[in-house]
Each structure stands twice: as C-alpha cells, then as structure tokens.
Amino acid sequence: MSSLSLYLPPFTSDYAGAASALFDLDCLVAINDGSCCTAHFANYEEPRWAQGKKQTLCTNLRMNDAVFGIDDRIVRQLGEAAQELKAKRVVSLGTPVPGIIGTDMPGLAAELESVCEIPSYGIDTNGFSHYVYGIDKVFDLVLQISKSLPKPVKKRKYINILGMTPIDFHLESAASLAALLEQEDIEIGTQLFMGTSEESLAYLPYASCNLAISYAGILAAQKLEKECKIPYLACSFTSYEESQEALATLRAYMQGQQIPTHNKPDSYVGEKSILIVGDQVIANSMRHALKDRGIHEHAKITIASFFGIDDRHAEEGDLCFADEKAFLRHLKAHSYDLVVGDPVLKHIPLIDKEAFVELVHPAISSRLYRGKEPCCGRFDLDELALKVETLLL
C-alpha cells in the first residue's frame, strides 16, 4: 500500500522513460503489453509523437499469452514488423503484466533475433519503477552499441550532452542548448536523448567531457567516467549564472586545464526555509539562481526528489522520497515557508498554495503543463527565482 497516492498522479514509469530515450534512434520499439501502456506512452508521456512517424509497436498481449507464457505469436509478430519496416534493430520493453509473470525480455529478444536476423535487445522494465531506471537501461544499451562502432576521427575536442528527455525538459531544449554551445565554439559529439542521430553514437565513448543535465544524465556520466575516464559537469543550463560558470569551466578545459572535482557545495542556513522538489540537477540550478539573488542569506534551501539524489551533487539536508507517503510524513515534520515544485503538488493540503512557485516536471504531471517546463539554454529559472524572492521577502 506504500505505492498508493491520495494526491499525486502516478509518476512516469520505467518503460515510458526507456521508450522516450529510444525515440530518436533507428529502431523498432516493441512495448510488450495489452495496448494500454503503449497508448499511455503515446498520448501522455511523449510529446514528440505528433512530429512524425515513429516505429513503436504494441505486442497486443492477451490473457492466454500471459497465463501460458506463449511467446511464439509475439516473436512472429515482431519479426514480421521489423522486416516490413526495415528496422535497424528491435528493442523490446516490459510492462507490468510480463513483469508479474516473469517474462525474460533479453531471452525474448534473443529468440526474435534468431528468427528475423535483425539485432534485437530486451530491456527488463516492468512499470513499477520510475522513468530514470528506464533511461538508465537504454543508456547501457546505447553505450554497448557505441563501443561496437568504428572509432570516429575528430581533430577537435568535443563534449557529449547526457540525460535530455521531454520528461524533464522543454521540447526546444536540444536546439536551444546546441545553439548556446555553438556560440561558445564548443563542439557536440552526441546529444542523448533528444536530437540524437545514429551517426553520432560512435562519439559517445571518446568525448573530452560530458555534460550531465539531469539526474539520469549524472548516472550516465558517472558510468562513462568510470569506464572511459571522461570527466563531467552537472548543469541544466536553465539559470544564467550557473550556466556561465559551467561554460567558463568548459572553455578552460578545452584549453588544457582540469575539470574541478565534484566537491559538495557549502550549505546555507537562514531564518526561513525553502523546499525545491524536482529533478536533482534542475533543482540545483534553481537553488543556484536563488543564491545568486542572495536568498540563501535569509533561508535554508533544501532539494528533494522522487527520482533519485546523488550525494556528490547534494548539500546537507537534501533528500529523496520513496513515495507520496514519505513526502507527506516529511511535510508533517518540517514546516517550509515556501515550496517550489510541479503544480500538482498544490493538491496536497499540507502545502500552502499562496507560498508556492511552479516548476513544471512532466515526470509528475505528464502533459498537463506541457510547454511550461524549463528549457535548456533559455534560463527560465531566473524568472522563477525572482518570484521566490517576491513571495519570501
């Protein structure tokens, strides 16, 4: 019963995160479900769906398939679709029903590959984890694919952008951030997972530096840091001063200087308190924007997320909630003068609607507030910081 929510909607699930991360890649995405999960992804989670034809297929899982574990029909169906659509690869995703009955998604993919002779991969999503898990699994797959490609020839240093999806950011973020980096004469290798091209995947393991622009991006960047010895910066490029600091660090690195180590920022304590709920990297950018206005001198700024907190980028007091129940328990024990977060959080009676600033996070509110989420390179959070200052002081 801990997953029961009284005030908040279900968060974006792992299979939707995986399907969103795969959206720009040349593959047939097969969602193994009875049609409702696929419909929910297309209608509510993926705003790019209307931009053009996308090869996403529902396996139309039926009761007998689930009860008796009959995979033959699904394998035959996917094989025919992959050959007809001339897919470069097939990626099969799990949903709650195959998750409950223990369907072996990698095994299903191996059987499919033997039938259709098209590279096939199975990702063990099950609908019970949040979207970051699905994105992280897709990154593992993309890294595996990139290592199998010929090493590209690049005369200049370049960077990768990691962790960008419409589950966290505005649709214009890919183009906006690319334009900002171009102005700084910083070259991009690959941009995961919006604005991705098949040709750019080969650049992934050989970048000079990675930009983690979300918590999912941090997970990806830390894997590349461990496996490929590539340093990274964590910045969402949604607040001006923080973005300028990140760009200055990148310019210095391109000139031969070292990327600074990830030390925990200093914590600040004031008479009042602010809670920022959202993706960790975006919330950190919001905190940075508030500090630029001197608000940390008056208020303790705490970050919280339902989707993960990395200690290397956290301050004292930052926390991750497992579910709505844990969030409510925290609100009962701690009184905040102001809360920043997705508008649906205002449905919670413990949150003062008059002391609330909206920071849209589609992972929480789906398509309800599409178009109002933060945009990389547009510095939307500076305006929100001004609203916080007006309400708090």
Short mmCIF file of C-alpha atoms in Angstrom, two decimals:
data_model
loop_
_atom_site.label_atom_id
_atom_site.label_comp_id
_atom_site.label_asym_id
_atom_site.label_seq_id
_atom_site.Cartn_x
_atom_site.Cartn_y
_atom_site.Cartn_z
CA MET A 1 0.00 0.00 0.00
CA SER A 2 3.00 2.32 0.18
CA SER A 3 2.56 2.99 -3.56
CA LEU A 4 -0.99 4.28 -3.04
CA SER A 5 -1.20 8.01 -3.74
CA LEU A 6 -4.02 10.20 -2.46
CA TYR A 7 -2.97 13.50 -4.02
CA LEU A 8 -0.35 12.87 -6.71
CA PRO A 9 -0.81 11.06 -10.04
CA PRO A 10 1.31 8.03 -10.97
CA PHE A 11 4.80 9.13 -12.00
CA THR A 12 6.26 8.41 -15.43
CA SER A 13 7.25 4.75 -15.40
CA ASP A 14 10.41 2.96 -16.48
CA TYR A 15 9.07 1.64 -19.80
CA ALA A 16 7.96 5.16 -20.79
CA GLY A 17 11.37 6.55 -19.86
CA ALA A 18 13.05 3.85 -21.95
CA ALA A 19 10.75 4.39 -24.94
CA SER A 20 11.31 8.15 -24.76
CA ALA A 21 15.09 7.68 -24.66
CA LEU A 22 14.86 5.42 -27.73
CA PHE A 23 12.66 7.82 -29.67
CA ASP A 24 15.34 9.37 -31.90
CA LEU A 25 17.17 6.12 -32.61
CA ASP A 26 16.65 3.99 -35.70
CA CYS A 27 14.90 1.03 -34.09
CA LEU A 28 11.57 -0.66 -33.72
CA VAL A 29 10.48 -0.18 -30.10
CA ALA A 30 8.19 -3.03 -29.02
CA ILE A 31 6.20 -2.41 -25.85
CA ASN A 32 5.07 -5.79 -24.54
CA ASP A 33 1.60 -5.01 -23.20
CA GLY A 34 -2.12 -5.30 -23.89
CA SER A 35 -2.20 -1.84 -25.55
CA CYS A 36 -2.95 0.48 -22.61
CA CYS A 37 0.72 1.08 -21.70
CA THR A 38 1.61 1.89 -25.31
CA ALA A 39 -1.40 4.19 -25.62
CA HIS A 40 -0.48 5.95 -22.39
CA PHE A 41 3.09 6.50 -23.59
CA ALA A 42 1.98 7.87 -26.95
CA ASN A 43 -0.85 10.05 -25.63
CA TYR A 44 0.55 11.33 -22.35
CA GLU A 45 4.29 10.81 -21.96
CA GLU A 46 5.82 11.53 -25.39
CA PRO A 47 5.02 14.95 -26.89
CA ARG A 48 7.22 14.27 -29.95
CA TRP A 49 4.79 11.60 -31.12
CA ALA A 50 2.94 14.10 -33.32
CA GLN A 51 6.13 15.31 -35.02
CA GLY A 52 6.43 12.35 -37.37
CA LYS A 53 6.10 8.61 -37.82
CA LYS A 54 7.77 6.62 -35.10
CA GLN A 55 8.27 2.88 -35.17
CA THR A 56 6.72 1.90 -31.84
CA LEU A 57 4.69 -1.30 -31.74
CA CYS A 58 2.34 -2.72 -29.14
CA THR A 59 2.56 -6.53 -28.92
CA ASN A 60 -1.15 -6.66 -28.00
CA LEU A 61 -0.52 -9.09 -25.15
CA ARG A 62 -3.57 -11.24 -24.40
CA MET A 63 -4.65 -13.27 -21.36
CA ASN A 64 -3.62 -16.63 -22.83
CA ASP A 65 -0.21 -15.22 -23.79
CA ALA A 66 0.30 -14.11 -20.19
CA VAL A 67 -1.16 -17.16 -18.46
CA PHE A 68 0.58 -19.79 -20.59
CA GLY A 69 3.73 -17.79 -21.39
CA ILE A 70 3.21 -18.12 -25.14
CA ASP A 71 5.92 -16.10 -26.87
CA ASP A 72 5.66 -17.61 -30.37
CA ARG A 73 2.99 -15.20 -31.58
CA ILE A 74 4.86 -12.17 -30.22
CA VAL A 75 8.14 -13.28 -31.79
CA ARG A 76 6.44 -13.91 -35.15
CA GLN A 77 4.60 -10.58 -34.99
CA LEU A 78 7.72 -8.57 -34.15
CA GLY A 79 9.78 -10.38 -36.77
CA GLU A 80 7.27 -9.57 -39.50
CA ALA A 81 7.02 -5.93 -38.38
CA ALA A 82 10.79 -5.48 -38.21
CA GLN A 83 11.28 -6.87 -41.71
CA GLU A 84 8.41 -4.86 -43.18
CA LEU A 85 9.60 -1.60 -41.57
CA LYS A 86 13.25 -2.41 -42.35
CA ALA A 87 14.22 -1.64 -38.78
CA LYS A 88 17.91 -1.41 -37.99
CA ARG A 89 17.31 -3.06 -34.62
CA VAL A 90 14.46 -4.12 -32.35
CA VAL A 91 14.23 -3.17 -28.66
CA SER A 92 11.57 -4.92 -26.56
CA LEU A 93 10.33 -3.31 -23.34
CA GLY A 94 8.47 -4.97 -20.48
CA THR A 95 5.36 -3.64 -18.70
CA PRO A 96 3.51 -4.76 -15.54
CA VAL A 97 1.95 -7.99 -16.91
CA PRO A 98 5.16 -9.51 -18.31
CA GLY A 99 6.90 -8.20 -15.22
CA ILE A 100 4.49 -10.04 -12.91
CA ILE A 101 4.70 -13.34 -14.79
CA GLY A 102 8.49 -13.08 -15.06
CA THR A 103 8.90 -12.77 -18.82
CA ASP A 104 12.56 -12.98 -19.79
CA MET A 105 12.86 -9.89 -22.00
CA PRO A 106 16.52 -10.49 -23.05
CA GLY A 107 15.58 -14.11 -23.79
CA LEU A 108 12.61 -12.97 -25.87
CA ALA A 109 14.93 -10.64 -27.79
CA ALA A 110 17.43 -13.44 -28.42
CA GLU A 111 14.67 -15.65 -29.81
CA LEU A 112 13.46 -12.80 -32.01
CA GLU A 113 16.96 -12.17 -33.36
CA SER A 114 17.33 -15.81 -34.32
CA VAL A 115 14.05 -15.62 -36.25
CA CYS A 116 14.34 -12.28 -38.06
CA GLU A 117 18.16 -11.96 -38.11
CA ILE A 118 17.90 -8.32 -37.00
CA PRO A 119 19.85 -7.18 -33.90
CA SER A 120 17.39 -7.39 -31.01
CA TYR A 121 17.61 -6.29 -27.38
CA GLY A 122 15.35 -6.82 -24.39
CA ILE A 123 15.13 -4.33 -21.51
CA ASP A 124 13.62 -5.61 -18.27
CA THR A 125 11.36 -2.66 -17.47
CA ASN A 126 8.17 -3.61 -15.63
CA GLY A 127 6.19 -0.43 -14.97
CA PHE A 128 6.88 -0.49 -11.22
CA SER A 129 9.99 1.71 -11.31
CA HIS A 130 10.21 5.35 -12.33
CA TYR A 131 11.41 6.74 -15.63
CA VAL A 132 15.07 7.25 -14.66
CA TYR A 133 15.51 3.48 -14.39
CA GLY A 134 14.30 3.04 -17.97
CA ILE A 135 16.53 5.83 -19.30
CA ASP A 136 19.49 4.34 -17.46
CA LYS A 137 18.87 0.92 -19.03
CA VAL A 138 18.70 2.48 -22.50
CA PHE A 139 21.98 4.29 -21.87
CA ASP A 140 23.63 0.94 -21.09
CA LEU A 141 22.34 -0.33 -24.44
CA VAL A 142 23.49 2.77 -26.33
CA LEU A 143 26.94 2.56 -24.75
CA GLN A 144 27.14 -1.10 -25.77
CA ILE A 145 26.20 -0.18 -29.36
CA SER A 146 28.60 2.77 -29.49
CA LYS A 147 31.56 0.61 -28.42
CA SER A 148 30.88 -1.73 -31.34
CA LEU A 149 31.12 1.11 -33.88
CA PRO A 150 34.37 2.25 -35.55
CA LYS A 151 36.18 4.96 -33.62
CA PRO A 152 35.41 8.33 -35.23
CA VAL A 153 38.07 10.71 -36.43
CA LYS A 154 37.86 14.08 -34.70
CA LYS A 155 40.50 16.76 -34.85
CA ARG A 156 38.92 18.91 -32.16
CA LYS A 157 37.88 18.18 -28.60
CA TYR A 158 34.14 17.73 -28.19
CA ILE A 159 31.59 17.09 -25.46
CA ASN A 160 28.53 14.87 -25.04
CA ILE A 161 25.20 16.01 -23.63
CA LEU A 162 23.60 13.38 -21.41
CA GLY A 163 20.16 12.96 -19.86
CA MET A 164 17.94 15.20 -22.01
CA THR A 165 14.37 13.94 -22.47
CA PRO A 166 10.97 15.66 -22.65
CA ILE A 167 10.18 14.01 -19.31
CA ASP A 168 12.35 16.70 -17.69
CA PHE A 169 12.77 19.47 -20.27
CA HIS A 170 11.01 21.63 -22.84
CA LEU A 171 10.98 20.30 -26.40
CA GLU A 172 13.12 23.20 -27.61
CA SER A 173 15.94 22.31 -25.20
CA ALA A 174 18.02 20.31 -27.69
CA ALA A 175 18.15 23.10 -30.27
CA SER A 176 18.49 25.85 -27.65
CA LEU A 177 21.42 24.25 -25.82
CA ALA A 178 23.15 23.32 -29.08
CA ALA A 179 22.89 26.95 -30.21
CA LEU A 180 24.32 28.19 -26.90
CA LEU A 181 27.31 25.83 -27.13
CA GLU A 182 27.86 26.76 -30.77
CA GLN A 183 28.15 30.41 -29.74
CA GLU A 184 30.89 29.34 -27.35
CA ASP A 185 32.60 27.34 -30.14
CA ILE A 186 32.11 24.12 -28.17
CA GLU A 187 31.52 21.12 -30.40
CA ILE A 188 28.96 18.43 -29.53
CA GLY A 189 29.63 14.75 -30.16
CA THR A 190 26.29 13.15 -29.32
CA GLN A 191 23.25 14.56 -27.59
CA LEU A 192 21.33 11.95 -25.60
CA PHE A 193 18.39 11.62 -25.76
CA MET A 194 16.89 14.49 -27.76
CA GLY A 195 18.39 15.47 -31.09
CA THR A 196 20.25 12.16 -31.29
CA SER A 197 21.39 10.75 -34.62
CA GLU A 198 22.63 7.24 -35.35
CA GLU A 199 25.87 8.66 -36.76
CA SER A 200 26.65 10.48 -33.53
CA LEU A 201 26.55 7.36 -31.31
CA ALA A 202 30.13 6.48 -32.27
CA TYR A 203 31.34 9.64 -30.49
CA LEU A 204 29.94 8.64 -27.09
CA PRO A 205 32.96 6.83 -25.52
CA TYR A 206 35.61 9.26 -26.79
CA ALA A 207 34.47 12.72 -25.65
CA SER A 208 36.76 15.09 -23.78
CA CYS A 209 33.99 15.96 -21.33
CA ASN A 210 30.35 15.13 -20.65
CA LEU A 211 27.53 17.45 -19.62
CA ALA A 212 25.02 15.83 -17.26
CA ILE A 213 21.91 17.97 -17.47
CA SER A 214 19.62 15.79 -15.33
CA TYR A 215 19.84 13.10 -12.67
CA ALA A 216 19.60 10.48 -15.42
CA GLY A 217 22.49 12.32 -17.07
CA ILE A 218 24.55 12.08 -13.87
CA LEU A 219 24.10 8.29 -13.82
CA ALA A 220 25.23 8.08 -17.44
CA ALA A 221 28.15 10.47 -16.94
CA GLN A 222 29.42 8.55 -13.92
CA LYS A 223 29.43 5.32 -15.93
CA LEU A 224 31.47 6.99 -18.66
CA GLU A 225 33.73 8.49 -16.02
CA LYS A 226 34.38 5.02 -14.61
CA GLU A 227 34.63 3.05 -17.86
CA CYS A 228 36.10 5.62 -20.26
CA LYS A 229 37.83 8.07 -17.86
CA ILE A 230 35.79 11.01 -19.17
CA PRO A 231 35.22 13.86 -16.66
CA TYR A 232 31.83 15.53 -16.45
CA LEU A 233 29.98 18.63 -15.32
CA ALA A 234 26.44 18.63 -13.94
CA CYS A 235 24.45 21.67 -15.06
CA SER A 236 20.97 22.01 -16.58
CA PHE A 237 21.70 25.35 -18.31
CA THR A 238 18.39 26.74 -17.06
CA SER A 239 19.83 29.54 -14.90
CA TYR A 240 22.18 32.19 -16.26
CA GLU A 241 24.95 32.49 -13.68
CA GLU A 242 25.35 28.75 -13.21
CA SER A 243 25.45 28.31 -16.99
CA GLN A 244 28.15 30.95 -17.34
CA GLU A 245 30.25 29.21 -14.70
CA ALA A 246 29.83 25.88 -16.50
CA LEU A 247 30.75 27.41 -19.87
CA ALA A 248 33.83 29.05 -18.36
CA THR A 249 34.90 25.67 -16.94
CA LEU A 250 34.36 24.03 -20.33
CA ARG A 251 36.38 26.70 -22.14
CA ALA A 252 39.21 26.31 -19.66
CA TYR A 253 39.15 22.55 -20.04
CA MET A 254 39.27 22.78 -23.82
CA GLN A 255 42.43 24.86 -23.34
CA GLY A 256 44.10 22.14 -21.30
CA GLN A 257 43.03 22.86 -17.72
CA GLN A 258 41.49 20.22 -15.46
CA ILE A 259 37.81 19.77 -14.65
CA PRO A 260 37.42 20.52 -10.92
CA THR A 261 36.50 17.64 -8.62
CA HIS A 262 32.88 17.29 -7.52
CA ASN A 263 33.03 18.70 -4.02
CA LYS A 264 29.83 19.13 -2.09
CA PRO A 265 28.67 22.79 -2.14
CA ASP A 266 28.53 24.70 1.10
CA SER A 267 25.18 24.59 2.87
CA TYR A 268 23.47 27.81 3.90
CA VAL A 269 21.14 28.39 6.81
CA GLY A 270 18.78 31.31 7.24
CA GLU A 271 15.78 32.12 9.36
CA LYS A 272 13.33 30.82 6.76
CA SER A 273 13.18 27.63 4.74
CA ILE A 274 12.54 26.71 1.09
CA LEU A 275 11.86 23.27 -0.38
CA ILE A 276 12.54 22.63 -4.08
CA VAL A 277 11.01 19.39 -5.43
CA GLY A 278 12.11 18.10 -8.83
CA ASP A 279 14.93 16.57 -10.82
CA GLN A 280 18.16 16.99 -8.83
CA VAL A 281 20.19 18.83 -11.48
CA ILE A 282 17.35 21.21 -12.37
CA ALA A 283 16.58 21.77 -8.68
CA ASN A 284 20.28 22.51 -8.07
CA SER A 285 20.09 25.10 -10.85
CA MET A 286 17.09 26.62 -9.12
CA ARG A 287 18.99 26.75 -5.84
CA HIS A 288 21.93 28.36 -7.67
CA ALA A 289 19.60 31.02 -9.10
CA LEU A 290 18.23 31.72 -5.61
CA LYS A 291 21.75 32.06 -4.19
CA ASP A 292 22.63 34.49 -6.97
CA ARG A 293 19.85 36.70 -5.63
CA GLY A 294 21.17 36.36 -2.08
CA ILE A 295 18.17 34.40 -0.83
CA HIS A 296 20.43 31.87 0.91
CA GLU A 297 21.25 34.60 3.42
CA HIS A 298 17.62 34.54 4.55
CA ALA A 299 16.52 30.95 4.01
CA LYS A 300 17.80 27.40 4.18
CA ILE A 301 17.27 25.91 0.68
CA THR A 302 16.58 22.17 0.58
CA ILE A 303 16.25 20.00 -2.53
CA ALA A 304 14.10 16.89 -2.69
CA SER A 305 13.26 14.44 -5.46
CA PHE A 306 11.11 11.38 -6.03
CA PHE A 307 13.56 10.11 -8.65
CA GLY A 308 16.97 9.98 -7.00
CA ILE A 309 19.64 12.13 -5.35
CA ASP A 310 23.37 11.75 -5.98
CA ASP A 311 25.45 12.55 -2.90
CA ARG A 312 28.26 14.14 -4.91
CA HIS A 313 25.90 16.89 -6.03
CA ALA A 314 23.86 17.28 -2.85
CA GLU A 315 24.02 19.65 0.08
CA GLU A 316 23.33 18.78 3.69
CA GLY A 317 19.64 18.08 4.14
CA ASP A 318 18.84 17.19 0.53
CA LEU A 319 16.68 14.08 0.36
CA CYS A 320 14.88 11.59 -1.86
CA PHE A 321 11.29 10.47 -1.23
CA ALA A 322 10.36 6.88 -1.96
CA ASP A 323 6.69 7.75 -2.49
CA GLU A 324 3.93 10.19 -1.62
CA LYS A 325 3.60 8.74 1.89
CA ALA A 326 7.22 9.59 2.68
CA PHE A 327 6.72 13.08 1.26
CA LEU A 328 3.65 13.67 3.44
CA ARG A 329 5.47 12.39 6.51
CA HIS A 330 8.29 14.84 5.83
CA LEU A 331 5.90 17.77 5.35
CA LYS A 332 4.23 16.99 8.67
CA ALA A 333 7.59 17.01 10.44
CA HIS A 334 9.06 20.07 8.69
CA SER A 335 7.45 23.43 8.08
CA TYR A 336 8.55 25.30 4.94
CA ASP A 337 7.94 28.98 4.29
CA LEU A 338 7.85 28.33 0.55
CA VAL A 339 7.74 25.31 -1.78
CA VAL A 340 8.92 25.16 -5.39
CA GLY A 341 7.69 22.24 -7.49
CA ASP A 342 5.28 20.87 -10.04
CA PRO A 343 1.82 22.47 -9.90
CA VAL A 344 0.10 19.19 -8.94
CA LEU A 345 1.90 19.35 -5.58
CA LYS A 346 -0.53 22.13 -4.66
CA HIS A 347 -3.23 19.46 -4.27
CA ILE A 348 -1.53 18.36 -1.06
CA PRO A 349 -3.28 20.11 1.87
CA LEU A 350 -0.01 20.46 3.82
CA ILE A 351 1.37 22.82 1.14
CA ASP A 352 0.38 26.48 1.27
CA LYS A 353 -0.89 27.45 -2.19
CA GLU A 354 -0.09 31.09 -1.51
CA ALA A 355 3.57 30.28 -0.81
CA PHE A 356 4.17 28.10 -3.85
CA VAL A 357 6.16 28.66 -7.06
CA GLU A 358 5.52 26.39 -10.03
CA LEU A 359 8.43 24.47 -11.54
CA VAL A 360 6.85 22.05 -14.01
CA HIS A 361 8.17 18.49 -14.08
CA PRO A 362 6.39 16.27 -16.67
CA ALA A 363 7.52 13.13 -14.82
CA ILE A 364 4.99 14.14 -12.16
CA SER A 365 2.24 15.94 -14.09
CA SER A 366 2.56 14.29 -17.53
CA ARG A 367 1.15 16.53 -20.27
CA LEU A 368 -0.96 18.78 -18.02
CA TYR A 369 1.50 21.67 -18.20
CA ARG A 370 3.37 20.88 -21.43
CA GLY A 371 5.22 23.89 -22.80
CA LYS A 372 5.89 25.33 -19.33
CA GLU A 373 8.76 23.03 -18.33
CA PRO A 374 12.29 24.52 -18.08
CA CYS A 375 14.23 24.89 -21.32
CA CYS A 376 17.99 24.37 -21.52
CA GLY A 377 19.77 27.50 -22.67
CA ARG A 378 16.78 29.74 -22.03
CA PHE A 379 17.43 30.47 -18.33
CA ASP A 380 13.78 30.16 -17.26
CA LEU A 381 14.70 29.60 -13.61
CA ASP A 382 15.95 33.16 -13.15
CA GLU A 383 12.39 34.41 -13.51
CA LEU A 384 11.20 31.81 -11.01
CA ALA A 385 13.90 32.91 -8.58
CA LEU A 386 12.52 36.45 -8.78
CA LYS A 387 9.05 35.11 -7.90
CA VAL A 388 10.51 33.29 -4.90
CA GLU A 389 12.24 36.46 -3.75
CA THR A 390 9.00 38.44 -4.08
CA LEU A 391 6.95 35.90 -2.10
CA LEU A 392 9.55 35.18 0.57
CA LEU A 393 10.95 38.64 1.26
#
